[in-house]
mmCIF file of C-alpha atoms in Angstrom:
data_model
loop_
_atom_site.group_PDB
_atom_site.id
_atom_site.type_symbol
_atom_site.label_atom_id
_atom_site.label_comp_id
_atom_site.label_asym_id
_atom_site.label_seq_id
_atom_site.Cartn_x
_atom_site.Cartn_y
_atom_site.Cartn_z
ATOM 1 C CA UNK A 271 -2.931 22.085 -13.214
ATOM 2 C CA UNK A 272 -3.468 25.545 -11.657
ATOM 3 C CA UNK A 273 -5.626 24.076 -8.856
ATOM 4 C CA UNK A 274 -2.861 21.673 -7.863
ATOM 5 C CA UNK A 275 -0.341 24.529 -7.748
ATOM 6 C CA UNK A 276 -2.679 26.523 -5.477
ATOM 7 C CA UNK A 277 -3.005 23.561 -3.119
ATOM 8 C CA UNK A 278 0.772 23.175 -2.951
ATOM 9 C CA UNK A 279 1.167 26.915 -2.245
ATOM 10 C CA UNK A 280 -1.313 26.785 0.630
ATOM 11 C CA UNK A 281 0.278 23.722 2.228
ATOM 12 C CA UNK A 282 4.037 23.808 1.714
ATOM 13 C CA UNK A 283 5.917 20.544 1.631
ATOM 14 C CA UNK A 284 8.234 19.988 4.592
ATOM 15 C CA UNK A 285 9.748 16.782 3.229
ATOM 16 C CA UNK A 286 9.102 14.775 0.067
ATOM 17 C CA UNK A 287 10.277 11.580 -1.602
ATOM 18 C CA UNK A 288 9.441 9.290 -4.492
ATOM 19 C CA UNK A 289 8.730 5.572 -4.316
ATOM 20 C CA UNK A 290 6.875 2.835 -6.167
ATOM 21 C CA UNK A 291 3.216 2.788 -5.156
ATOM 22 C CA UNK A 292 3.647 -0.760 -3.820
ATOM 23 C CA UNK A 293 6.389 -3.364 -3.555
ATOM 24 C CA UNK A 294 6.575 -5.301 -6.805
ATOM 25 C CA UNK A 295 7.907 -8.838 -7.163
ATOM 26 C CA UNK A 296 8.742 -10.278 -10.563
ATOM 27 C CA UNK A 297 6.449 -13.226 -11.237
ATOM 28 C CA UNK A 298 7.662 -16.329 -13.028
ATOM 29 C CA UNK A 299 5.581 -18.868 -14.939
ATOM 30 C CA UNK A 300 5.177 -21.030 -11.824
ATOM 31 C CA UNK A 301 3.445 -18.169 -9.997
ATOM 32 C CA UNK A 302 0.888 -17.784 -12.801
ATOM 33 C CA UNK A 303 0.389 -21.560 -12.997
ATOM 34 C CA UNK A 304 -0.266 -21.602 -9.237
ATOM 35 C CA UNK A 305 -2.868 -18.850 -9.530
ATOM 36 C CA UNK A 306 -4.531 -20.703 -12.403
ATOM 37 C CA UNK A 307 -4.572 -24.039 -10.545
ATOM 38 C CA UNK A 308 -6.091 -22.455 -7.422
ATOM 39 C CA UNK A 309 -8.735 -20.628 -9.506
ATOM 40 C CA UNK A 310 -9.616 -23.813 -11.423
ATOM 41 C CA UNK A 311 -9.729 -25.738 -8.130
ATOM 42 C CA UNK A 312 -12.248 -23.290 -6.669
ATOM 43 C CA UNK A 313 -14.182 -23.386 -9.965
ATOM 44 C CA UNK A 314 -14.421 -27.210 -9.840
ATOM 45 C CA UNK A 315 -15.445 -27.080 -6.170
ATOM 46 C CA UNK A 316 -18.162 -24.540 -7.026
ATOM 47 C CA UNK A 317 -19.464 -26.756 -9.867
ATOM 48 C CA UNK A 318 -19.570 -29.782 -7.536
ATOM 49 C CA UNK A 319 -21.500 -27.697 -4.985
ATOM 50 C CA UNK A 320 -23.686 -26.310 -7.805
ATOM 51 C CA UNK A 321 -22.882 -22.777 -6.734
ATOM 52 C CA UNK A 322 -22.828 -20.994 -10.102
ATOM 53 C CA UNK A 323 -22.108 -17.528 -8.745
ATOM 54 C CA UNK A 324 -19.050 -18.804 -6.842
ATOM 55 C CA UNK A 325 -17.897 -20.588 -10.026
ATOM 56 C CA UNK A 326 -17.991 -17.345 -11.997
ATOM 57 C CA UNK A 327 -16.349 -15.376 -9.177
ATOM 58 C CA UNK A 328 -13.558 -17.995 -8.972
ATOM 59 C CA UNK A 329 -12.666 -17.598 -12.641
ATOM 60 C CA UNK A 330 -12.961 -13.810 -12.669
ATOM 61 C CA UNK A 331 -11.025 -13.575 -9.397
ATOM 62 C CA UNK A 332 -8.203 -15.778 -10.706
ATOM 63 C CA UNK A 333 -7.974 -13.690 -13.851
ATOM 64 C CA UNK A 334 -7.967 -10.444 -11.828
ATOM 65 C CA UNK A 335 -5.209 -11.708 -9.495
ATOM 66 C CA UNK A 336 -3.030 -12.741 -12.455
ATOM 67 C CA UNK A 337 -3.662 -9.424 -14.206
ATOM 68 C CA UNK A 338 -2.852 -7.384 -11.096
ATOM 69 C CA UNK A 339 0.257 -9.490 -10.443
ATOM 70 C CA UNK A 340 1.668 -8.575 -13.844
ATOM 71 C CA UNK A 341 1.023 -4.843 -13.436
ATOM 72 C CA UNK A 342 4.087 -2.661 -12.802
ATOM 73 C CA UNK A 343 3.757 -0.048 -10.023
ATOM 74 C CA UNK A 344 3.855 3.668 -10.787
ATOM 75 C CA UNK A 345 6.385 6.005 -9.213
ATOM 76 C CA UNK A 346 4.498 8.318 -6.846
ATOM 77 C CA UNK A 347 5.581 11.448 -5.046
ATOM 78 C CA UNK A 348 4.880 11.453 -1.314
ATOM 79 C CA UNK A 349 5.229 14.497 0.904
ATOM 80 C CA UNK A 350 4.742 15.648 4.454
ATOM 81 C CA UNK A 351 2.985 19.000 4.474
ATOM 82 C CA UNK A 352 1.807 21.321 7.215
ATOM 83 C CA UNK A 353 -1.744 19.996 6.754
ATOM 84 C CA UNK A 354 -1.199 16.263 6.240
ATOM 85 C CA UNK A 355 0.565 13.528 4.330
ATOM 86 C CA UNK A 356 0.199 13.695 0.590
ATOM 87 C CA UNK A 357 0.402 10.599 -1.628
ATOM 88 C CA UNK A 358 0.238 11.620 -5.286
ATOM 89 C CA UNK A 359 -2.987 13.694 -5.337
ATOM 90 C CA UNK A 360 -4.502 12.281 -2.132
ATOM 91 C CA UNK A 361 -4.099 14.223 1.093
ATOM 92 C CA UNK A 362 -4.446 12.438 4.442
ATOM 93 C CA UNK A 363 -5.086 15.301 6.909
ATOM 94 C CA UNK A 364 -3.469 14.990 10.335
ATOM 95 C CA UNK A 365 -6.826 15.423 12.093
ATOM 96 C CA UNK A 366 -8.050 12.198 10.399
ATOM 97 C CA UNK A 367 -4.961 10.229 11.498
ATOM 98 C CA UNK A 368 -4.510 8.620 14.900
ATOM 99 C CA UNK A 369 -0.828 7.723 14.934
ATOM 100 C CA UNK A 370 2.047 6.426 12.811
ATOM 101 C CA UNK A 371 4.818 3.845 12.878
ATOM 102 C CA UNK A 372 7.857 3.392 10.664
ATOM 103 C CA UNK A 373 8.568 -0.242 9.864
ATOM 104 C CA UNK A 374 12.195 -0.154 8.819
ATOM 105 C CA UNK A 375 14.019 -3.432 8.136
ATOM 106 C CA UNK A 376 16.241 -2.860 5.092
ATOM 107 C CA UNK A 377 16.371 -4.144 2.435
ATOM 108 C CA UNK A 378 13.155 -6.106 2.968
ATOM 109 C CA UNK A 379 10.784 -3.615 4.527
ATOM 110 C CA UNK A 380 10.692 0.191 4.384
ATOM 111 C CA UNK A 381 7.150 1.422 5.029
ATOM 112 C CA UNK A 382 5.319 4.135 6.893
ATOM 113 C CA UNK A 383 2.146 2.862 8.592
ATOM 114 C CA UNK A 384 -0.609 5.356 9.352
ATOM 115 C CA UNK A 385 -3.676 4.556 11.428
ATOM 116 C CA UNK A 386 -6.725 6.454 10.278
ATOM 117 C CA UNK A 387 -9.594 7.461 12.529
ATOM 118 C CA UNK A 388 -12.003 6.595 9.699
ATOM 119 C CA UNK A 389 -13.946 3.332 9.911
ATOM 120 C CA UNK A 390 -13.517 2.225 6.284
ATOM 121 C CA UNK A 391 -9.769 2.597 5.768
ATOM 122 C CA UNK A 392 -8.101 2.050 9.117
ATOM 123 C CA UNK A 393 -4.473 1.388 8.080
ATOM 124 C CA UNK A 394 -2.604 3.186 5.322
ATOM 125 C CA UNK A 395 0.753 1.825 4.154
ATOM 126 C CA UNK A 396 3.102 4.270 2.453
ATOM 127 C CA UNK A 397 6.366 3.022 0.932
ATOM 128 C CA UNK A 398 9.427 5.065 1.900
ATOM 129 C CA UNK A 399 11.592 4.173 -1.087
ATOM 130 C CA UNK A 400 15.091 5.527 -0.491
ATOM 131 C CA UNK A 401 13.944 8.300 1.869
ATOM 132 C CA UNK A 402 15.615 8.679 5.249
ATOM 133 C CA UNK A 403 13.232 7.225 7.880
ATOM 134 C CA UNK A 404 14.707 9.462 10.585
ATOM 135 C CA UNK A 405 13.759 12.600 8.645
ATOM 136 C CA UNK A 406 10.241 11.305 8.045
ATOM 137 C CA UNK A 407 9.883 10.474 11.752
ATOM 138 C CA UNK A 408 11.247 13.875 12.809
ATOM 139 C CA UNK A 409 8.679 15.734 10.686
ATOM 140 C CA UNK A 410 5.724 13.523 11.618
ATOM 141 C CA UNK A 411 6.366 13.815 15.367
ATOM 142 C CA UNK A 412 5.470 17.515 15.085
ATOM 143 C CA UNK A 413 1.930 16.612 14.029
ATOM 144 C CA UNK A 414 0.890 13.117 15.170
ATOM 145 C CA UNK A 415 1.825 10.553 17.808
ATOM 146 C CA UNK A 416 4.191 7.649 17.155
ATOM 147 C CA UNK A 417 2.887 4.279 18.328
ATOM 148 C CA UNK A 418 4.007 0.789 17.316
ATOM 149 C CA UNK A 419 1.832 -0.878 14.689
ATOM 150 C CA UNK A 420 2.227 -4.538 13.799
ATOM 151 C CA UNK A 421 2.209 -5.636 10.174
ATOM 152 C CA UNK A 422 -1.291 -6.827 9.272
ATOM 153 C CA UNK A 423 -1.943 -10.495 8.575
ATOM 154 C CA UNK A 424 -3.088 -9.592 5.058
ATOM 155 C CA UNK A 425 0.214 -7.775 4.348
ATOM 156 C CA UNK A 426 2.252 -10.685 5.720
ATOM 157 C CA UNK A 427 0.347 -13.184 3.553
ATOM 158 C CA UNK A 428 0.704 -10.978 0.459
ATOM 159 C CA UNK A 429 4.464 -10.680 1.068
ATOM 160 C CA UNK A 430 4.750 -14.458 1.581
ATOM 161 C CA UNK A 431 3.042 -15.134 -1.770
ATOM 162 C CA UNK A 432 5.144 -12.374 -3.389
ATOM 163 C CA UNK A 433 2.048 -10.433 -4.368
#
């Protein structure tokens, strides 16, 4: 890991914290049954429509959703450096970020939203764990603008279905 140590030496951490990589909800048997019923429903619809590719995608998709739902999140170290925001081994440089917003509504919601200037990944959600949102805000204001960002529809739907 000498390369990683060199990177950390060049860009010192101003503030760091640990958090799960995403919010995890325990799934009960009913959740898995629901996923299975929806996947089978789409499979039957695809067979009726004679769309074989959609039939295969429905089964594989249902299996992938159930598999991902059972996966436990890793604990990741996040840090604010002089060059950007670091999430595990990924660095989001400040010059590629437009602005940020801290969505803080304990105990339900504690996330840092970043808007990227890149076309492919426009919004980056970073969990704050038990970190102090005021400290995060104080450090980020030195580098990028704060601007309110609404929770995306996809995130709201995922939270509703406890995914």
